[in-house]
């Protein structure tokens, strides 16, 4: 049997896992513990922190989707990253994307820096800059968010993997924005993929979840140890909701991307919009990389409005977009990164990176593109 395409894999995620009843939807195994048939024997499940059948169905689906040895589901995207970063020791340095989700920055700065793990921020869309940064002998990993949140910069993962492999350091990729449907970092040479599954993977703004997928069994064993030892696992209900969301991921993404292309093209011609950042526009500096290394551009757009004084009115008056944090769900959301998702980055750094007072981020959903454009037209 050839490896199934992603839409087949996702549509049937969790099916055929309950031979006793033939349930098509994997049951929610709402149990903390599992009884043993005899001393020294196990059904394969002992205690739900270690493994749970509903969570396992999700973890196996994610591993297959990314082509990794094993997948791991966590209570949130940050819980996944928190667990992963415990691979490192005091004195280690990690080269990190400079414009990245503010919560990830906070985790590096406020939690791991005091523990002796040093994040060194660089523009990971600049391969040469990463090359210079990893010459430091303390560097143990490169952590790349691509596209970045919120500026949607694109890293050349294939080129970065050549660098990290030559130095024997890990390449970790936050693939939240594109998902395995549009970018498969492990195939491009990365070692671990991290997700906020809250976003596109689950896709309905109704669950907070995270995931890791490791390329090799050796790395997977280390993560499995940490997942069980630290315990920030995803509960069975939320694992089921995430699986349920995954079934329609390819369909949702197709519509979100189609809508995003229409909206980005329209915004690019609007007189009150100074700059549009969407990797699907041929003018975007990362467009060519995604054409080569990915299979799409996703549903996230950032744009700068001409007059930042209008932003409060824009956020208050949208009627189809919802003014909210988060992204990737079926409902379109509009976010103001400087005061919401990226408030933990100091103002001078935000300004230098371009996360300024004029910047808005759009997470485009599956609604009718004309309704979304009319909504933006009315507020702009
Ligand atoms: C790119 C990215 N990575 C990680 C996270 C953190 O995930 P979570 O909110 O599920 O903890 C987010 C959240 O917005 C994100 O946008």
mmCIF file of C-alpha atoms in Angstrom, residues 103-264:
data_model
loop_
_atom_site.group_PDB
_atom_site.id
_atom_site.type_symbol
_atom_site.label_atom_id
_atom_site.label_comp_id
_atom_site.label_asym_id
_atom_site.label_seq_id
_atom_site.Cartn_x
_atom_site.Cartn_y
_atom_site.Cartn_z
ATOM 1 C CA UNK A 103 4.968 34.011 23.953
ATOM 2 C CA UNK A 104 7.885 32.019 22.552
ATOM 3 C CA UNK A 105 10.157 35.024 23.135
ATOM 4 C CA UNK A 106 8.835 35.253 26.723
ATOM 5 C CA UNK A 107 9.559 31.534 27.267
ATOM 6 C CA UNK A 108 13.152 31.955 26.079
ATOM 7 C CA UNK A 109 13.744 35.197 27.992
ATOM 8 C CA UNK A 110 11.805 34.830 31.241
ATOM 9 C CA UNK A 111 11.901 31.077 31.809
ATOM 10 C CA UNK A 112 14.963 29.585 30.090
ATOM 11 C CA UNK A 113 17.433 32.472 30.259
ATOM 12 C CA UNK A 114 17.381 32.417 34.092
ATOM 13 C CA UNK A 115 18.092 28.674 33.827
ATOM 14 C CA UNK A 116 21.259 29.405 31.835
ATOM 15 C CA UNK A 117 20.016 28.788 28.293
ATOM 16 C CA UNK A 118 20.950 31.683 26.092
ATOM 17 C CA UNK A 119 18.790 32.652 23.116
ATOM 18 C CA UNK A 120 20.636 34.630 20.457
ATOM 19 C CA UNK A 121 18.168 36.345 18.107
ATOM 20 C CA UNK A 122 18.887 36.640 14.396
ATOM 21 C CA UNK A 123 16.967 37.185 11.195
ATOM 22 C CA UNK A 124 16.606 33.538 10.160
ATOM 23 C CA UNK A 125 15.424 34.616 6.711
ATOM 24 C CA UNK A 126 19.091 35.632 6.282
ATOM 25 C CA UNK A 127 20.901 32.288 5.925
ATOM 26 C CA UNK A 128 24.339 33.928 6.096
ATOM 27 C CA UNK A 129 23.438 35.572 9.433
ATOM 28 C CA UNK A 130 22.470 32.171 10.847
ATOM 29 C CA UNK A 131 25.738 30.752 9.501
ATOM 30 C CA UNK A 132 27.709 33.389 11.398
ATOM 31 C CA UNK A 133 25.696 32.914 14.589
ATOM 32 C CA UNK A 134 26.187 29.148 14.767
ATOM 33 C CA UNK A 135 29.967 29.443 14.609
ATOM 34 C CA UNK A 136 29.826 30.041 18.364
ATOM 35 C CA UNK A 137 30.807 26.717 19.989
ATOM 36 C CA UNK A 138 28.073 27.062 22.625
ATOM 37 C CA UNK A 139 25.321 26.829 19.992
ATOM 38 C CA UNK A 140 23.341 23.585 20.274
ATOM 39 C CA UNK A 141 20.312 24.362 18.118
ATOM 40 C CA UNK A 142 18.671 26.744 15.678
ATOM 41 C CA UNK A 143 15.016 27.495 16.366
ATOM 42 C CA UNK A 144 13.203 28.861 13.344
ATOM 43 C CA UNK A 145 9.691 30.166 13.047
ATOM 44 C CA UNK A 146 8.779 30.329 9.347
ATOM 45 C CA UNK A 147 6.728 32.148 8.229
ATOM 46 C CA UNK A 148 7.413 34.372 11.219
ATOM 47 C CA UNK A 149 4.691 35.749 13.432
ATOM 48 C CA UNK A 150 3.745 38.489 12.625
ATOM 49 C CA UNK A 151 5.993 39.678 9.777
ATOM 50 C CA UNK A 152 5.730 36.511 7.677
ATOM 51 C CA UNK A 153 9.418 36.298 6.834
ATOM 52 C CA UNK A 154 10.428 33.044 5.163
ATOM 53 C CA UNK A 155 13.523 31.011 6.044
ATOM 54 C CA UNK A 156 15.283 28.787 3.536
ATOM 55 C CA UNK A 157 14.997 25.582 5.557
ATOM 56 C CA UNK A 158 16.959 23.449 3.120
ATOM 57 C CA UNK A 159 19.915 25.831 3.312
ATOM 58 C CA UNK A 160 19.663 26.130 7.110
ATOM 59 C CA UNK A 161 19.652 22.332 7.439
ATOM 60 C CA UNK A 162 22.925 22.144 5.512
ATOM 61 C CA UNK A 163 24.438 24.541 8.071
ATOM 62 C CA UNK A 164 23.038 22.845 11.181
ATOM 63 C CA UNK A 165 24.024 19.372 9.996
ATOM 64 C CA UNK A 166 27.558 20.477 9.233
ATOM 65 C CA UNK A 167 27.889 21.668 12.826
ATOM 66 C CA UNK A 168 25.936 18.812 14.400
ATOM 67 C CA UNK A 169 23.328 21.078 16.006
ATOM 68 C CA UNK A 170 19.555 20.615 15.969
ATOM 69 C CA UNK A 171 17.272 22.434 13.549
ATOM 70 C CA UNK A 172 13.906 23.037 15.217
ATOM 71 C CA UNK A 173 11.098 24.507 13.109
ATOM 72 C CA UNK A 174 7.851 26.043 14.319
ATOM 73 C CA UNK A 175 5.560 25.036 11.454
ATOM 74 C CA UNK A 176 2.370 26.431 13.020
ATOM 75 C CA UNK A 177 1.527 28.751 10.116
ATOM 76 C CA UNK A 178 1.913 26.355 7.183
ATOM 77 C CA UNK A 179 1.294 22.898 8.713
ATOM 78 C CA UNK A 180 2.517 19.718 7.005
ATOM 79 C CA UNK A 181 0.026 20.406 4.207
ATOM 80 C CA UNK A 182 2.082 23.337 2.916
ATOM 81 C CA UNK A 183 5.599 22.820 4.318
ATOM 82 C CA UNK A 184 7.321 19.649 5.522
ATOM 83 C CA UNK A 185 10.393 20.755 7.469
ATOM 84 C CA UNK A 186 11.626 17.252 8.338
ATOM 85 C CA UNK A 187 11.896 16.422 4.643
ATOM 86 C CA UNK A 188 13.874 19.635 4.159
ATOM 87 C CA UNK A 189 16.372 18.516 6.810
ATOM 88 C CA UNK A 190 14.958 19.733 10.140
ATOM 89 C CA UNK A 191 15.197 17.535 13.236
ATOM 90 C CA UNK A 192 12.051 18.549 15.128
ATOM 91 C CA UNK A 193 8.851 20.334 14.173
ATOM 92 C CA UNK A 194 6.836 22.209 16.781
ATOM 93 C CA UNK A 195 3.226 23.327 16.554
ATOM 94 C CA UNK A 196 0.697 25.396 18.274
ATOM 95 C CA UNK A 197 -2.049 22.911 17.324
ATOM 96 C CA UNK A 198 -4.467 25.511 18.680
ATOM 97 C CA UNK A 199 -4.147 27.197 15.283
ATOM 98 C CA UNK A 200 -4.552 25.601 11.847
ATOM 99 C CA UNK A 201 -4.207 21.964 12.951
ATOM 100 C CA UNK A 202 -7.244 22.016 15.246
ATOM 101 C CA UNK A 203 -8.648 24.911 13.274
ATOM 102 C CA UNK A 204 -11.871 25.878 15.051
ATOM 103 C CA UNK A 205 -10.757 28.276 17.795
ATOM 104 C CA UNK A 206 -12.107 25.819 20.352
ATOM 105 C CA UNK A 207 -9.085 24.017 21.770
ATOM 106 C CA UNK A 208 -5.598 24.888 23.036
ATOM 107 C CA UNK A 209 -3.054 22.233 22.074
ATOM 108 C CA UNK A 210 0.548 21.754 21.002
ATOM 109 C CA UNK A 211 2.672 19.160 19.272
ATOM 110 C CA UNK A 212 6.195 18.046 18.475
ATOM 111 C CA UNK A 213 7.279 15.660 15.741
ATOM 112 C CA UNK A 214 10.810 14.224 15.861
ATOM 113 C CA UNK A 215 12.624 12.963 12.791
ATOM 114 C CA UNK A 216 14.720 10.211 14.366
ATOM 115 C CA UNK A 217 13.823 7.482 16.875
ATOM 116 C CA UNK A 218 16.777 8.571 19.054
ATOM 117 C CA UNK A 219 15.475 12.100 19.432
ATOM 118 C CA UNK A 220 11.911 10.779 19.807
ATOM 119 C CA UNK A 221 13.034 8.631 22.758
ATOM 120 C CA UNK A 222 14.454 11.685 24.528
ATOM 121 C CA UNK A 223 11.251 13.657 23.937
ATOM 122 C CA UNK A 224 9.081 10.723 25.050
ATOM 123 C CA UNK A 225 11.048 10.627 28.292
ATOM 124 C CA UNK A 226 10.559 14.366 28.835
ATOM 125 C CA UNK A 227 6.874 14.282 27.891
ATOM 126 C CA UNK A 228 6.240 11.658 30.556
ATOM 127 C CA UNK A 229 8.665 13.101 33.101
ATOM 128 C CA UNK A 230 7.319 16.663 32.848
ATOM 129 C CA UNK A 231 3.709 15.732 32.141
ATOM 130 C CA UNK A 232 2.318 18.671 30.118
ATOM 131 C CA UNK A 233 0.243 16.281 28.015
ATOM 132 C CA UNK A 234 -2.907 16.937 26.023
ATOM 133 C CA UNK A 235 -6.067 15.503 27.618
ATOM 134 C CA UNK A 236 -8.174 12.955 25.710
ATOM 135 C CA UNK A 237 -11.074 15.345 25.022
ATOM 136 C CA UNK A 238 -8.782 17.929 23.514
ATOM 137 C CA UNK A 239 -6.841 15.267 21.606
ATOM 138 C CA UNK A 240 -10.161 14.158 20.088
ATOM 139 C CA UNK A 241 -11.122 17.733 19.179
ATOM 140 C CA UNK A 242 -7.728 18.233 17.532
ATOM 141 C CA UNK A 243 -8.137 14.998 15.550
ATOM 142 C CA UNK A 244 -11.617 16.065 14.544
ATOM 143 C CA UNK A 245 -10.198 19.369 13.310
ATOM 144 C CA UNK A 246 -7.367 17.700 11.422
ATOM 145 C CA UNK A 247 -9.823 15.768 9.250
ATOM 146 C CA UNK A 248 -10.672 18.930 7.318
ATOM 147 C CA UNK A 249 -7.275 20.648 7.475
ATOM 148 C CA UNK A 250 -6.485 20.357 3.733
ATOM 149 C CA UNK A 251 -9.943 21.663 2.792
ATOM 150 C CA UNK A 252 -9.839 24.523 5.258
ATOM 151 C CA UNK A 253 -6.349 25.572 4.258
ATOM 152 C CA UNK A 254 -7.276 25.586 0.588
ATOM 153 C CA UNK A 255 -10.166 27.987 1.275
ATOM 154 C CA UNK A 256 -8.156 30.100 3.720
ATOM 155 C CA UNK A 257 -5.353 30.476 1.194
ATOM 156 C CA UNK A 258 -7.743 31.294 -1.651
ATOM 157 C CA UNK A 259 -9.349 33.975 0.530
ATOM 158 C CA UNK A 260 -5.953 35.266 1.677
ATOM 159 C CA UNK A 261 -4.707 35.680 -1.883
ATOM 160 C CA UNK A 262 -7.853 37.657 -2.780
ATOM 161 C CA UNK A 263 -7.589 39.858 0.318
ATOM 162 C CA UNK A 264 -3.822 40.456 0.052
#
